CSV table of C-alpha atoms and ligand atoms in Angstrom, one decimal:
chain,number,residue,atom,x,y,z
D,78,MET,CA,87.9,37.1,19.9
D,79,LYS,CA,85.9,40.3,20.2
D,80,SER,CA,87.7,43.5,20.8
D,81,LEU,CA,87.0,45.5,24.0
D,82,LYS,CA,85.4,48.2,21.8
D,83,GLN,CA,83.0,45.6,20.3
D,84,LEU,CA,82.1,44.3,23.7
D,85,LEU,CA,81.4,47.8,25.1
D,86,LEU,CA,79.2,48.5,22.0
D,87,ALA,CA,77.2,45.3,22.5
D,88,LEU,CA,76.7,46.2,26.2
D,89,ALA,CA,75.5,49.7,25.3
D,90,VAL,CA,73.0,48.2,22.7
D,91,LEU,CA,71.8,45.6,25.3
D,92,THR,CA,71.3,48.1,28.2
D,93,GLY,CA,69.6,50.6,25.8
D,94,SER,CA,67.1,47.9,24.6
D,95,LEU,CA,66.4,47.1,28.2
D,96,GLY,CA,65.7,50.7,28.9
D,97,LEU,CA,68.8,51.0,31.1
D,98,ASN,CA,70.4,53.8,29.2
D,99,ALA,CA,71.8,56.1,31.9
D,100,ALA,CA,71.6,59.1,29.7
D,101,GLU,CA,67.8,59.1,29.7
D,102,LEU,CA,64.9,60.2,32.0
D,103,ASN,CA,61.3,59.1,31.4
D,104,LEU,CA,59.3,61.8,33.1
D,105,PHE,CA,55.5,61.5,33.4
D,106,GLY,CA,54.0,64.7,34.7
D,107,TRP,CA,51.0,67.1,34.6
D,108,SER,CA,50.4,69.0,31.3
D,109,GLU,CA,51.1,72.7,31.5
D,110,TYR,CA,53.4,72.4,34.5
D,111,VAL,CA,57.0,71.8,33.5
D,112,PRO,CA,58.6,74.5,31.2
D,113,GLN,CA,60.4,73.3,28.1
D,114,ASP,CA,63.3,75.6,29.1
D,115,VAL,CA,63.8,73.6,32.3
D,116,LEU,CA,63.8,70.3,30.4
D,117,ASP,CA,66.3,71.7,27.8
D,118,GLY,CA,68.5,73.2,30.5
D,119,PHE,CA,68.7,69.9,32.3
D,120,THR,CA,69.6,68.0,29.1
D,121,LYS,CA,72.2,70.6,28.1
D,122,GLU,CA,73.9,70.4,31.5
D,123,THR,CA,73.8,66.7,32.1
D,124,GLY,CA,73.5,65.1,28.7
D,125,ILE,CA,70.4,63.2,30.0
D,126,LYS,CA,67.7,63.2,27.4
D,127,VAL,CA,64.2,63.7,28.9
D,128,ASN,CA,61.3,61.8,27.4
D,129,PHE,CA,58.3,63.7,28.7
D,130,GLU,CA,54.7,62.3,28.7
D,131,THR,CA,51.8,64.2,30.3
D,132,TYR,CA,48.5,63.5,32.0
D,133,ALA,CA,45.7,65.7,33.2
D,134,SER,CA,44.5,63.9,36.3
D,135,ASN,CA,46.0,61.9,39.2
D,136,GLU,CA,43.6,59.1,38.2
D,137,GLU,CA,45.1,59.0,34.7
D,138,LEU,CA,48.5,58.7,36.2
D,139,LEU,CA,47.5,56.0,38.6
D,140,SER,CA,45.7,53.8,36.0
D,141,LYS,CA,48.8,54.1,33.7
D,142,LEU,CA,51.1,53.0,36.5
D,143,VAL,CA,48.9,50.2,37.6
D,144,ALA,CA,48.6,48.9,34.0
D,145,GLY,CA,52.5,48.9,33.9
D,146,GLY,CA,54.7,49.2,30.9
D,147,GLY,CA,55.4,52.9,31.3
D,148,ASN,CA,59.0,52.5,32.4
D,149,TYR,CA,58.7,55.9,34.2
D,150,ASP,CA,61.6,57.2,36.2
D,151,LEU,CA,59.9,60.2,37.7
D,152,ILE,CA,56.3,61.0,38.3
D,153,GLN,CA,54.4,64.0,39.6
D,154,PRO,CA,51.3,63.1,41.6
D,155,SER,CA,49.3,65.2,44.0
D,156,GLU,CA,49.5,64.6,47.7
D,157,TYR,CA,46.6,62.1,47.9
D,158,ALA,CA,47.8,60.0,45.0
D,159,ALA,CA,51.3,59.9,46.4
D,160,GLU,CA,49.9,58.7,49.8
D,161,LEU,CA,48.1,55.9,48.0
D,162,MET,CA,51.3,54.9,46.1
D,163,ILE,CA,53.3,54.9,49.4
D,164,ARG,CA,50.7,52.7,51.0
D,165,ARG,CA,50.9,50.3,48.1
D,166,LYS,CA,54.7,50.3,48.1
D,167,MET,CA,54.9,51.7,44.6
D,168,LEU,CA,57.6,54.3,45.3
D,169,ALA,CA,61.3,54.1,45.8
D,170,PRO,CA,62.8,55.7,48.9
D,171,LEU,CA,64.7,58.9,48.0
D,172,ASN,CA,68.5,58.9,48.4
D,173,LYS,CA,68.7,62.4,50.1
D,174,ALA,CA,72.5,62.5,49.7
D,175,LYS,CA,71.8,62.9,46.0
D,176,ILE,CA,69.5,65.8,46.5
D,177,PRO,CA,71.4,68.5,48.4
D,178,ASN,CA,69.0,71.2,47.2
D,179,LEU,CA,66.3,69.7,49.5
D,180,LYS,CA,67.6,72.4,51.9
D,181,ASN,CA,65.6,74.9,49.8
D,182,VAL,CA,62.2,73.4,50.6
D,183,ALA,CA,60.3,75.6,53.0
D,184,PRO,CA,59.7,74.0,56.5
D,185,GLU,CA,55.9,74.2,56.1
D,186,PHE,CA,56.2,71.8,53.1
D,187,LYS,CA,58.0,69.1,55.2
D,188,GLY,CA,56.6,66.3,57.2
D,189,LEU,CA,53.1,66.5,55.6
D,190,ALA,CA,50.4,63.8,56.0
D,191,HIS,CA,51.0,62.1,52.7
D,192,ASP,CA,54.7,61.4,53.6
D,193,PRO,CA,55.3,62.3,57.2
D,194,LYS,CA,59.0,61.5,57.2
D,195,ASP,CA,59.7,62.9,53.7
D,196,GLU,CA,61.0,59.5,52.6
D,197,PHE,CA,59.5,59.3,49.2
D,198,THR,CA,58.4,62.8,48.0
D,199,VAL,CA,59.6,66.2,47.2
D,200,PRO,CA,57.2,69.1,46.7
D,201,TYR,CA,57.2,70.7,43.3
D,202,MET,CA,54.4,73.3,43.4
D,203,SER,CA,51.4,73.9,45.6
D,204,GLY,CA,48.1,75.6,44.9
D,205,THR,CA,44.4,75.8,45.5
D,206,VAL,CA,41.3,75.1,43.5
D,207,GLY,CA,39.2,78.2,43.3
D,208,ILE,CA,36.8,80.4,41.3
D,209,VAL,CA,37.8,82.8,38.6
D,210,VAL,CA,35.2,85.5,37.7
D,211,ASN,CA,35.3,87.7,34.6
D,212,THR,CA,34.2,90.8,36.5
D,213,GLU,CA,33.3,92.7,33.3
D,214,LYS,CA,30.7,90.1,32.5
D,215,VAL,CA,29.5,89.0,36.0
D,216,LYS,CA,28.4,91.7,38.4
D,217,ASP,CA,26.8,89.5,41.1
D,218,PRO,CA,29.0,88.7,44.1
D,219,ILE,CA,30.5,85.3,43.7
D,220,ARG,CA,31.6,83.9,47.0
D,221,GLY,CA,31.3,80.1,46.7
D,222,TYR,CA,30.1,77.1,44.7
D,223,LYS,CA,26.4,78.0,45.3
D,224,ASP,CA,26.9,81.3,43.6
D,225,VAL,CA,28.6,79.7,40.6
D,226,PHE,CA,26.2,76.9,39.9
D,227,GLN,CA,23.1,79.0,39.3
D,228,PRO,CA,20.7,78.4,36.3
D,229,LYS,CA,21.4,82.0,35.0
D,230,PHE,CA,25.1,80.9,34.5
D,231,LYS,CA,24.1,77.9,32.3
D,232,ASP,CA,26.7,77.6,29.5
D,233,ARG,CA,28.8,80.3,31.0
D,234,LEU,CA,31.0,78.0,33.1
D,235,VAL,CA,34.3,76.1,32.7
D,236,VAL,CA,35.2,73.6,35.4
D,237,LEU,CA,38.0,71.1,35.9
D,238,ASP,CA,37.4,67.7,34.4
D,239,ASP,CA,38.4,66.1,37.6
D,240,ASN,CA,36.0,63.8,39.5
D,241,ARG,CA,37.5,64.0,42.9
D,242,GLU,CA,37.6,67.8,42.7
D,243,ILE,CA,33.9,68.2,41.6
D,244,VAL,CA,32.7,65.7,44.2
D,245,THR,CA,34.6,67.7,46.9
D,246,TRP,CA,32.9,71.0,45.9
D,247,ALA,CA,29.5,69.3,46.3
D,248,LEU,CA,30.6,67.7,49.7
D,249,TYR,CA,31.6,71.2,50.9
D,250,THR,CA,28.3,72.6,49.7
D,251,ALA,CA,26.4,70.0,51.6
D,252,GLY,CA,28.6,70.5,54.7
D,253,LEU,CA,30.1,67.0,54.5
D,254,PRO,CA,33.8,66.1,55.1
D,255,ALA,CA,36.0,66.0,52.0
D,256,ASN,CA,38.3,63.2,53.2
D,257,GLU,CA,35.8,60.7,54.8
D,258,ILE,CA,33.9,59.8,51.7
D,259,ASN,CA,31.5,56.8,51.6
D,260,SER,CA,28.4,55.6,49.8
D,261,ALA,CA,26.1,57.6,52.0
D,262,SER,CA,27.9,60.9,51.5
D,263,LEU,CA,28.1,60.2,47.8
D,264,ALA,CA,24.4,59.5,47.6
D,265,LYS,CA,23.7,62.9,49.3
D,266,VAL,CA,25.7,64.9,46.8
D,267,ARG,CA,24.5,63.0,43.7
D,268,PRO,CA,21.5,65.3,43.1
D,269,ILE,CA,23.7,68.4,43.6
D,270,ILE,CA,26.2,67.3,41.1
D,271,ALA,CA,23.5,66.2,38.6
D,272,GLN,CA,22.2,69.8,38.6
D,273,TRP,CA,25.6,71.4,38.3
D,274,VAL,CA,26.8,69.3,35.4
D,275,LYS,CA,23.9,70.5,33.3
D,276,LEU,CA,25.1,74.1,33.7
D,277,VAL,CA,28.7,73.5,32.6
D,278,LYS,CA,29.8,74.5,29.1
D,279,VAL,CA,33.4,73.2,29.2
D,280,PHE,CA,35.1,70.5,31.3
D,281,ASP,CA,38.9,71.1,31.0
D,282,SER,CA,41.7,70.3,33.4
D,283,GLY,CA,44.5,70.9,30.9
D,284,SER,CA,44.0,74.6,30.1
D,285,PRO,CA,40.7,75.9,31.6
D,286,LYS,CA,42.0,79.5,31.2
D,287,THR,CA,41.6,79.2,27.4
D,288,ALA,CA,37.8,79.2,27.5
D,289,LEU,CA,37.8,82.3,29.8
D,290,ILE,CA,40.4,84.2,27.7
D,291,ASN,CA,38.4,83.4,24.5
D,292,GLY,CA,35.2,84.7,26.1
D,293,ASP,CA,33.5,81.4,25.7
D,294,VAL,CA,32.6,81.4,29.4
D,295,ASP,CA,32.5,84.0,32.2
D,296,ILE,CA,33.2,81.9,35.4
D,297,GLY,CA,35.6,79.0,36.0
D,298,ILE,CA,36.6,76.7,38.8
D,299,VAL,CA,40.2,76.1,38.1
D,300,TRP,CA,43.7,75.4,39.4
D,301,SER,CA,45.2,78.5,41.0
D,302,GLY,CA,48.1,78.7,38.6
D,303,GLU,CA,45.6,79.0,35.7
D,304,ALA,CA,43.9,81.8,37.6
D,305,ALA,CA,47.2,83.5,38.2
D,306,LEU,CA,48.0,83.4,34.4
D,307,LEU,CA,44.5,84.9,33.8
D,308,TRP,CA,45.2,87.7,36.3
D,309,ASN,CA,48.5,88.4,34.6
D,310,GLU,CA,46.7,88.7,31.3
D,311,ASP,CA,43.9,90.9,32.5
D,312,LYS,CA,42.9,92.2,36.0
D,313,LYS,CA,39.3,91.7,35.2
D,314,PHE,CA,39.8,88.0,36.1
D,315,LYS,CA,39.4,87.8,39.9
D,316,TYR,CA,40.3,84.8,41.9
D,317,VAL,CA,38.0,83.8,44.8
D,318,LEU,CA,38.6,81.0,47.3
D,319,PRO,CA,35.2,79.4,47.8
D,320,ALA,CA,33.6,80.2,51.2
D,321,GLU,CA,32.5,76.6,51.8
D,322,GLY,CA,36.1,75.3,51.6
D,323,ALA,CA,38.7,74.6,49.0
D,324,HIS,CA,41.4,72.1,48.1
D,325,ARG,CA,45.0,73.1,48.8
D,326,PHE,CA,47.0,70.6,46.7
D,327,ILE,CA,50.7,69.8,46.9
D,328,ASP,CA,52.1,68.3,43.7
D,329,ILE,CA,55.2,66.4,44.3
D,330,PHE,CA,58.0,64.5,42.5
D,331,CYS,CA,58.6,60.9,43.4
D,332,ILE,CA,60.4,57.9,41.8
D,333,PRO,CA,58.5,54.7,41.0
D,334,ALA,CA,59.9,51.6,42.8
D,335,ASP,CA,60.8,50.0,39.5
D,336,ALA,CA,62.2,53.1,37.8
D,337,PRO,CA,65.1,52.1,35.4
D,338,HIS,CA,67.0,55.4,35.8
D,339,LYS,CA,66.9,56.3,39.4
D,340,ASP,CA,70.1,58.3,39.3
D,341,ALA,CA,68.8,60.5,36.5
D,342,ALA,CA,65.6,61.0,38.5
D,343,HIS,CA,67.5,62.2,41.6
D,344,ALA,CA,69.6,64.5,39.4
D,345,PHE,CA,66.4,66.0,37.9
D,346,ILE,CA,64.8,66.6,41.3
D,347,ASN,CA,68.0,68.3,42.5
D,348,TYR,CA,68.1,70.4,39.3
D,349,ILE,CA,64.5,71.7,39.7
D,350,LEU,CA,65.2,72.6,43.3
D,351,ARG,CA,67.8,75.1,42.3
D,352,PRO,CA,66.5,78.6,43.1
D,353,GLU,CA,67.2,79.9,39.6
D,354,VAL,CA,65.5,76.9,37.9
D,355,SER,CA,62.5,77.0,40.2
D,356,LYS,CA,62.1,80.7,39.4
D,357,ILE,CA,61.6,79.8,35.8
D,358,ILE,CA,58.9,77.3,36.8
D,359,SER,CA,57.2,80.1,38.7
D,360,ARG,CA,57.4,82.4,35.8
D,361,ASP,CA,55.6,80.0,33.4
D,362,PHE,CA,53.3,78.3,35.9
D,363,PRO,CA,52.7,80.7,38.8
D,364,TYR,CA,51.5,78.4,41.5
D,365,THR,CA,52.6,78.7,45.1
D,366,ASN,CA,56.3,77.9,45.1
D,367,PRO,CA,57.5,75.8,48.1
D,368,ASN,CA,61.1,76.6,47.4
D,369,ILE,CA,62.1,79.2,49.9
D,370,GLU,CA,65.2,80.3,48.1
D,371,ALA,CA,63.4,80.6,44.7
D,372,ARG,CA,60.7,82.8,46.4
D,373,LYS,CA,63.4,85.3,47.2
D,374,LEU,CA,64.1,85.7,43.5
D,375,LEU,CA,60.5,86.4,42.5
D,376,SER,CA,59.4,89.9,41.7
D,377,PRO,CA,57.0,91.8,44.0
D,378,GLU,CA,54.4,91.5,41.2
D,379,GLU,CA,54.7,87.7,41.2
D,380,LEU,CA,54.4,87.5,44.9
D,381,ALA,CA,51.4,89.9,44.9
D,382,ASN,CA,49.5,87.7,42.5
D,383,PRO,CA,46.3,86.9,44.5
D,384,ALA,CA,45.9,83.5,42.9
D,385,SER,CA,49.5,82.4,43.4
D,386,TYR,CA,49.8,83.6,47.0
D,387,PRO,CA,46.3,84.1,48.3
D,388,ALA,CA,45.9,86.3,51.4
D,389,GLY,CA,43.2,86.2,54.0
D,390,PRO,CA,41.3,83.5,55.9
D,391,ALA,CA,40.1,80.5,53.9
D,392,LYS,CA,39.1,77.0,54.8
D,393,LEU,CA,41.8,75.0,52.9
D,394,GLU,CA,42.3,71.3,53.1
D,395,THR,CA,44.6,68.8,51.5
D,396,PHE,CA,43.2,65.6,50.1
D,397,ARG,CA,43.9,62.2,51.7
D,398,ASP,CA,44.0,58.8,50.2
D,399,ILE,CA,40.4,57.6,50.4
D,400,GLY,CA,40.9,54.0,49.4
D,401,LYS,CA,37.9,52.3,47.7
D,402,ALA,CA,35.8,55.5,47.7
D,403,ALA,CA,37.9,56.7,44.8
D,404,ALA,CA,36.4,54.1,42.5
D,405,GLU,CA,32.9,55.0,43.8
D,406,ILE,CA,33.5,58.7,42.9
D,407,ASP,CA,34.5,57.7,39.4
D,408,GLU,CA,31.4,55.5,39.0
D,409,LEU,CA,29.2,58.3,40.3
D,410,MET,CA,30.6,60.9,37.9
D,411,THR,CA,30.4,58.6,34.9
D,412,ASP,CA,26.9,57.8,35.7
D,413,ILE,CA,25.8,61.4,36.1
D,414,LYS,CA,27.6,62.6,33.0
D,415,SER,CA,26.2,59.8,30.8
D,416,ALA,CA,22.7,60.6,32.0
D,417,GLN,CA,22.9,64.2,30.7
Z,518,LIG,N1,48.4,72.0,34.8
Z,518,LIG,C1,48.9,71.6,36.0
Z,518,LIG,C2,47.8,71.3,37.0
Z,518,LIG,C3,48.3,70.8,38.3
Z,518,LIG,C4,47.2,70.6,39.2
Z,518,LIG,N2,47.5,69.7,40.2
Z,518,LIG,C5,46.6,69.6,41.3
Z,518,LIG,C6,45.8,68.4,41.2
Z,518,LIG,C7,44.9,68.2,42.3
Z,518,LIG,N3,43.8,67.3,42.1
């Protein structure tokens, strides 16, 4: 007869091979977004090992999830991708009793369109997509997309490698809505995008700041956190919210319905919502922090960064789930890029 110790060992091997090891968290998140210090701090405190995989677009996240096999416990989509996943019942409802630090989320980040009852999602960081100008190299006023995509700036531009973002800039330029996208609106913006793509030197969603720092390009259309890091590096990098309109994104944490380690996922969400942990995230990735208590810990310089906390009027919109039009956007962009 087997001893109790042998039985416990066999159980541990079995649960481990099924991916049920409680001391593990499979996190799938954006690249350049979660500081290593934060992952290490969580493991040190809880003993939970974090297996961290990254992606550079919501579409990459979605296709990996739909293909299955990822075994992810915690994911980090933007608002419109979360809305899609809620609609398709791909997410587990949160057990709020396990996340007492939810009290730190600012009221303006609650009850938003992608998750009106805050049942599935917790905001991580928010931000905008805007223009960065190296003002030592570019003397013309740059106010919007039309000013950026001029033939004289050919090969001096870096832009996000993100189909939905690029199509949205063109929709704004054409005066069309960003969240009611159909074949007709895409046909209207096709020629605009085809012209723009020819001018771009670098497509990069992971670290678009690098091409600007290296002096490979002089203007970028980037995530606000990247612009904020550029501003910290050198005040010659000015952030401009495009006059035609800009995306205000909310990146969130949520738990896939089939996540094997839901307790670990709840524990991680609660950990990152601690003000002192969230402050570290803001230090390394200076987006707009939705944690009201963490904001109190930020320095006046951090709060005055014009890319992290933009002031002044701007036409900002969050994205919505656009259903089948998402695939049409991808087809359009593949088509345009392959014709270059
Ligand atoms: N490197 C982190 C970038 C996060 C950007 N998230 C916003 C995506 C909106 N499409």
